[in-house]
Tab-separated table of C-alpha atoms and ligand atoms in Angstrom:
chain	number	residue	atom	x	y	z
A	25	MET	CA	176.761	63.421	6.066
A	26	GLN	CA	174.253	62.103	3.591
A	27	ILE	CA	171.071	64.052	2.847
A	28	VAL	CA	168.074	62.130	1.505
A	29	ILE	CA	165.116	64.203	0.285
A	30	LEU	CA	161.880	62.276	-0.201
A	31	ALA	CA	158.432	63.309	-1.391
A	32	THR	CA	156.021	61.837	1.138
A	33	THR	CA	155.776	60.459	4.664
A	34	ASP	CA	155.151	57.040	3.115
A	35	ASP	CA	158.476	57.350	1.262
A	36	ILE	CA	160.213	58.206	4.551
A	37	GLU	CA	158.571	55.208	6.191
A	38	THR	CA	159.727	52.895	3.385
A	39	PHE	CA	163.255	54.278	3.179
A	40	THR	CA	163.926	54.235	6.922
A	41	GLY	CA	162.178	50.881	7.472
A	42	ASP	CA	164.266	49.242	4.728
A	43	TYR	CA	167.420	50.988	5.947
A	44	ILE	CA	167.124	49.804	9.537
A	45	LEU	CA	166.040	46.287	8.613
A	46	ASN	CA	169.055	45.982	6.305
A	47	ARG	CA	171.377	47.039	9.114
A	48	ILE	CA	169.786	44.471	11.451
A	49	GLU	CA	169.903	41.651	8.894
A	50	ALA	CA	173.537	42.501	8.066
A	51	GLY	CA	174.392	42.025	11.761
A	52	HIS	CA	175.330	45.677	12.363
A	53	LEU	CA	172.434	46.670	14.563
A	54	ARG	CA	171.665	45.204	17.971
A	55	VAL	CA	171.287	48.371	20.077
A	56	LEU	CA	168.925	51.039	18.738
A	57	GLY	CA	168.821	54.608	20.050
A	58	VAL	CA	165.274	55.936	19.921
A	59	ALA	CA	163.906	59.479	19.836
A	60	THR	CA	160.384	60.574	20.717
A	61	GLY	CA	158.228	63.324	19.192
A	62	SER	CA	156.442	63.299	15.828
A	63	SER	CA	159.477	63.035	13.527
A	64	PRO	CA	160.487	59.401	14.155
A	65	LEU	CA	156.961	57.956	14.025
A	66	PRO	CA	157.237	56.895	10.333
A	67	VAL	CA	160.489	55.111	11.235
A	68	TYR	CA	158.790	52.967	13.879
A	69	ARG	CA	155.801	52.309	11.606
A	70	GLY	CA	158.133	51.197	8.810
A	71	LEU	CA	160.070	48.900	11.093
A	72	ALA	CA	156.919	47.421	12.650
A	73	LYS	CA	155.683	46.527	9.147
A	74	ARG	CA	158.993	44.746	8.483
A	75	TRP	CA	159.055	42.974	11.844
A	76	THR	CA	161.266	39.906	12.193
A	77	PRO	CA	162.429	38.128	15.382
A	78	LYS	CA	165.697	40.067	15.074
A	79	VAL	CA	163.755	43.332	15.293
A	80	GLY	CA	162.037	42.018	18.432
A	81	ALA	CA	165.449	41.158	19.926
A	82	LEU	CA	166.737	44.756	19.770
A	83	THR	CA	167.880	46.594	22.879
A	84	ALA	CA	166.738	50.236	22.919
A	85	PHE	CA	167.894	53.410	24.659
A	86	ALA	CA	165.744	56.544	24.621
A	87	LEU	CA	167.401	59.936	24.338
A	88	ASP	CA	165.626	61.781	27.081
A	89	GLU	CA	162.853	62.090	29.655
A	90	TYR	CA	161.114	64.996	31.335
A	91	VAL	CA	162.055	65.623	34.950
A	92	GLY	CA	159.261	65.214	37.483
A	93	LEU	CA	156.572	63.931	35.127
A	94	ASP	CA	154.889	60.784	36.423
A	95	TYR	CA	155.515	57.800	34.124
A	96	SER	CA	151.784	57.092	34.078
A	97	HIS	CA	151.372	60.440	32.248
A	98	PRO	CA	150.739	59.594	28.570
A	99	GLU	CA	153.345	62.168	27.455
A	100	SER	CA	156.140	60.969	29.740
A	101	TYR	CA	158.750	59.464	27.453
A	102	HIS	CA	158.486	56.203	29.395
A	103	ALA	CA	154.859	56.051	28.217
A	104	VAL	CA	155.580	57.346	24.691
A	105	VAL	CA	158.422	54.879	24.098
A	106	ASP	CA	156.268	52.020	25.394
A	107	ARG	CA	153.373	53.030	23.076
A	108	GLU	CA	155.329	53.972	19.934
A	109	VAL	CA	158.339	51.653	20.115
A	110	THR	CA	158.231	48.789	22.628
A	111	GLN	CA	154.742	47.555	21.771
A	112	PRO	CA	154.701	47.926	17.968
A	113	LEU	CA	158.209	46.464	17.642
A	114	ARG	CA	157.410	43.748	20.211
A	115	LEU	CA	160.573	44.499	22.188
A	116	ASP	CA	161.277	42.969	25.575
A	117	PRO	CA	160.477	45.846	28.022
A	118	MET	CA	163.455	44.717	30.117
A	119	ARG	CA	165.706	45.707	27.205
A	120	VAL	CA	164.125	49.122	26.654
A	121	HIS	CA	165.740	51.910	28.665
A	122	VAL	CA	164.614	55.497	29.273
A	123	PRO	CA	166.461	57.990	31.506
A	124	ASP	CA	164.984	58.159	35.011
A	125	GLY	CA	163.641	61.695	35.205
A	126	ASN	CA	162.038	60.913	38.569
A	127	ALA	CA	165.191	59.675	40.270
A	128	PRO	CA	165.891	61.242	43.675
A	129	ASP	CA	169.471	61.854	42.522
A	130	LEU	CA	169.356	62.967	38.889
A	131	ASP	CA	173.135	63.281	38.520
A	132	ALA	CA	173.551	59.680	39.673
A	133	ALA	CA	170.748	58.579	37.312
A	134	ALA	CA	172.534	60.343	34.445
A	135	ALA	CA	175.827	58.607	35.239
A	136	ASP	CA	174.038	55.238	35.579
A	137	TYR	CA	172.441	55.753	32.171
A	138	GLU	CA	175.817	56.397	30.552
A	139	SER	CA	177.169	53.225	32.218
A	140	LEU	CA	174.226	51.150	31.021
A	141	ILE	CA	174.759	52.284	27.427
A	142	ALA	CA	178.459	51.439	27.695
A	143	GLN	CA	177.706	48.017	29.244
A	144	SER	CA	175.371	47.232	26.360
A	145	GLY	CA	178.261	47.790	23.941
A	146	GLY	CA	177.118	51.243	22.811
A	147	VAL	CA	174.388	52.395	20.451
A	148	ASP	CA	174.701	50.944	16.942
A	149	LEU	CA	172.193	53.246	15.300
A	150	GLN	CA	170.700	56.395	16.820
A	151	ILE	CA	167.397	57.705	15.480
A	152	LEU	CA	167.003	61.465	15.885
A	153	GLY	CA	164.440	64.182	15.348
A	154	ILE	CA	165.371	67.866	15.476
A	155	GLY	CA	163.718	70.694	17.376
A	156	THR	CA	162.989	74.111	15.863
A	157	THR	CA	165.788	75.403	18.138
A	158	GLY	CA	168.198	72.986	16.458
A	159	HIS	CA	168.216	70.673	19.479
A	160	ILE	CA	168.827	66.935	19.259
A	161	GLY	CA	167.759	64.969	22.281
A	162	PHE	CA	166.995	67.956	24.467
A	163	ASN	CA	170.391	69.581	23.968
A	164	GLU	CA	169.324	73.166	23.533
A	165	PRO	CA	171.497	75.925	22.015
A	166	THR	CA	174.746	76.528	23.963
A	167	SER	CA	174.936	72.855	25.002
A	168	SER	CA	178.518	71.687	25.160
A	169	LEU	CA	179.395	69.795	21.997
A	170	ASN	CA	181.070	67.209	24.274
A	171	SER	CA	178.236	66.917	26.791
A	172	ARG	CA	177.134	63.663	28.410
A	173	THR	CA	173.765	62.691	29.911
A	174	ARG	CA	172.641	65.391	32.348
A	175	VAL	CA	169.812	67.644	33.468
A	176	LYS	CA	168.952	70.439	31.031
A	177	THR	CA	166.432	73.258	31.007
A	178	LEU	CA	164.156	73.216	27.963
A	179	ALA	CA	164.194	76.333	25.786
A	180	LEU	CA	160.998	78.368	25.994
A	181	GLN	CA	160.534	77.693	22.269
A	182	THR	CA	160.718	73.932	22.880
A	183	ARG	CA	158.170	74.163	25.685
A	184	ALA	CA	155.878	76.095	23.326
A	185	ASP	CA	156.458	73.548	20.527
A	186	ASN	CA	155.632	70.641	22.854
A	187	ALA	CA	152.568	72.310	24.367
A	188	ARG	CA	150.502	70.471	21.735
A	189	PHE	CA	151.053	67.261	23.708
A	190	PHE	CA	149.766	68.696	27.006
A	191	ASP	CA	146.454	70.123	28.233
A	192	ALA	CA	148.010	73.553	28.834
A	193	PRO	CA	151.368	75.144	27.892
A	194	GLU	CA	152.354	75.619	31.542
A	195	LEU	CA	152.053	71.850	32.084
A	196	VAL	CA	155.063	71.160	29.836
A	197	PRO	CA	157.901	70.352	32.258
A	198	SER	CA	160.777	72.798	32.203
A	199	LEU	CA	163.564	70.310	32.981
A	200	CYS	CA	164.671	67.102	31.350
A	201	LEU	CA	167.321	64.419	31.635
A	202	THR	CA	168.929	64.074	28.210
A	203	GLN	CA	171.789	62.251	26.586
A	204	GLY	CA	174.510	64.753	25.756
A	205	LEU	CA	175.840	65.649	22.335
A	206	GLY	CA	178.985	63.644	23.100
A	207	THR	CA	176.808	60.659	24.052
A	208	ILE	CA	174.867	60.922	20.786
A	209	LEU	CA	178.069	61.225	18.744
A	210	ASP	CA	179.282	57.928	20.246
A	211	ALA	CA	176.601	56.034	18.296
A	212	ALA	CA	178.127	54.104	15.406
A	213	GLU	CA	175.526	55.464	13.004
A	214	ILE	CA	172.940	58.261	13.024
A	215	LEU	CA	169.598	58.423	11.212
A	216	MET	CA	167.808	61.758	11.582
A	217	VAL	CA	164.306	62.468	10.276
A	218	ALA	CA	162.733	65.915	9.841
A	219	GLN	CA	159.493	66.886	8.197
A	220	GLY	CA	157.701	70.168	7.618
A	221	GLU	CA	158.565	73.794	7.010
A	222	SER	CA	158.971	74.519	10.721
A	223	LYS	CA	162.173	72.436	10.639
A	224	ALA	CA	163.631	73.984	7.472
A	225	HIS	CA	165.727	76.659	9.191
A	226	ALA	CA	167.153	74.313	11.839
A	227	ILE	CA	168.013	71.757	9.135
A	228	ALA	CA	169.774	74.339	6.974
A	229	GLN	CA	171.783	75.520	9.994
A	230	ALA	CA	172.628	71.959	11.041
A	231	VAL	CA	173.687	70.744	7.601
A	232	GLU	CA	175.140	73.831	5.908
A	233	GLY	CA	175.807	76.252	8.758
A	234	PRO	CA	178.904	76.437	10.934
A	235	LEU	CA	179.654	73.870	13.627
A	236	THR	CA	178.337	75.731	16.639
A	237	ALA	CA	176.719	75.123	20.017
A	238	MET	CA	174.097	77.652	18.900
A	239	CYS	CA	172.763	74.909	16.604
A	240	PRO	CA	173.400	71.709	18.569
A	241	ALA	CA	172.454	69.479	15.606
A	242	SER	CA	175.394	70.940	13.676
A	243	VAL	CA	177.548	68.589	15.782
A	244	LEU	CA	176.427	65.838	13.379
A	245	GLN	CA	178.895	67.365	10.895
A	246	LEU	CA	181.544	65.620	13.010
A	247	HIS	CA	179.922	62.196	12.672
A	248	PRO	CA	181.293	59.870	9.971
A	249	ARG	CA	178.001	58.037	9.351
A	250	ALA	CA	175.071	60.446	9.641
A	251	THR	CA	172.078	60.215	7.297
A	252	ILE	CA	169.477	63.008	7.338
A	253	VAL	CA	166.098	62.084	5.840
A	254	LEU	CA	163.889	65.042	4.895
A	255	ASP	CA	160.666	65.862	3.167
A	256	GLU	CA	160.642	68.697	0.624
A	257	ALA	CA	159.427	71.260	3.163
A	258	ALA	CA	162.159	70.473	5.696
A	259	ALA	CA	164.717	70.615	2.862
A	260	SER	CA	163.397	73.915	1.486
A	261	GLU	CA	166.145	76.169	2.939
A	262	LEU	CA	169.078	73.983	1.875
A	263	LEU	CA	171.369	75.683	-0.639
A	264	HIS	CA	172.812	72.497	-2.099
A	265	SER	CA	169.748	70.296	-2.405
A	266	ASP	CA	170.504	69.616	-6.096
A	267	TYR	CA	173.802	68.059	-5.053
A	268	TYR	CA	172.155	65.913	-2.346
A	269	ARG	CA	169.540	64.665	-4.800
A	270	TYR	CA	172.248	63.904	-7.359
A	271	VAL	CA	174.317	61.878	-4.873
A	272	PHE	CA	171.253	59.946	-3.712
A	273	ALA	CA	170.156	59.227	-7.288
A	274	GLN	CA	173.625	57.873	-8.017
A	275	GLN	CA	173.450	55.581	-5.028
A	276	ARG	CA	170.119	54.321	-6.251
A	277	GLY	CA	171.796	53.454	-9.536
A	278	ILE	CA	170.188	56.213	-11.557
A	279	THR	CA	172.917	57.402	-13.894
A	280	HIS	CA	173.452	61.047	-14.687
A	281	PRO	CA	174.535	62.307	-18.153
A	282	GLY	CA	177.620	64.066	-16.755
A	283	LEU	CA	178.760	61.171	-14.621
A	284	ILE	CA	181.878	59.318	-15.691
A	285	ASP	CA	182.025	56.630	-13.022
A	286	PRO	CA	178.689	56.228	-11.183
A	287	GLY	CA	180.292	54.141	-8.432
A	288	ARG	CA	183.003	56.572	-7.472
A	289	SER	CA	181.474	59.611	-5.889
A	290	ALA	CA	178.762	57.811	-3.934
A	291	THR	CA	179.598	58.421	-0.289
A	292	ALA	CA	178.024	57.842	3.073
A	293	ASN	CA	179.713	60.866	4.612
B	20	F6R	C1	162.746	63.815	21.979
B	20	F6R	C2	163.785	64.358	21.151
B	20	F6R	C3	163.630	65.682	20.501
B	20	F6R	C4	162.632	65.628	19.355
B	20	F6R	C5	162.468	67.024	18.751
B	20	F6R	C6	161.539	67.031	17.579
B	20	F6R	O1	163.128	62.512	22.397
B	20	F6R	O2	164.773	63.727	20.986
B	20	F6R	O3	164.869	66.099	20.018
B	20	F6R	O4	163.072	64.737	18.384
B	20	F6R	O5	162.007	67.891	19.733
B	20	F6R	O6	160.247	66.731	18.005
B	20	F6R	P1	159.065	66.668	16.949
B	20	F6R	O7	159.429	65.619	15.979
B	20	F6R	O8	157.861	66.295	17.766
B	20	F6R	O9	158.982	68.002	16.322
């Protein structure tokens, strides 16, 4: 796991935009996993500013969708992904996929979604946010660490957190169709973004706490290529932030007085 702590939202936009474009240009990124919510917005802005035809040729898979929310609703993830990802990145809508939370048979829709991801060759890079409950996708605490796409009930805390997107708290749907933790772990690479003090506890649990279903994001400790990009507030409860800054500075070629071989301890995991 690599932890990158940056000062401003603009820095996050620049770092993640450069990161993803490099992966695309190097031929390692054809299928992008996309998250919704506030956290990944700088990522999409950064990538839109660096647009090339190869960006426009990406296939995308969203993590989740509310169950029973009409897709014409501006906060359905079909609508959010179209507005925040498909349009700014000029993707072909036929290559942008979102779980079908309005399917008559949700279990079948979940299985179809898994098949579609597999048929596409799998997700090359998965963008993630994190909920205050420690969820990724909508895998709330006690989710199986091996779970696949399925129906989940949102935690009351998540419904309260997402009430800001709806006219009234009771209008936040209570069910969702979400990729599982096992599905997310199948991505070749993970790029998580978290900003703000409200995420500090979940981030500390995910990065430095035990591997536990009580903090679903802690499952990223099992992933060999996970990068977590934070602002100072989201990083504020980390015990080892000096170490993360030191590793990142090394990778950026900034030498440290105590360092014997700057190339050696730089690691992506
Ligand atoms: C939604 C999703 C969620 C969000 C998380 C954080 O697709 O994957 O895990 O990333 O709820 O949302 P924000 O960034 O709005 O706090």
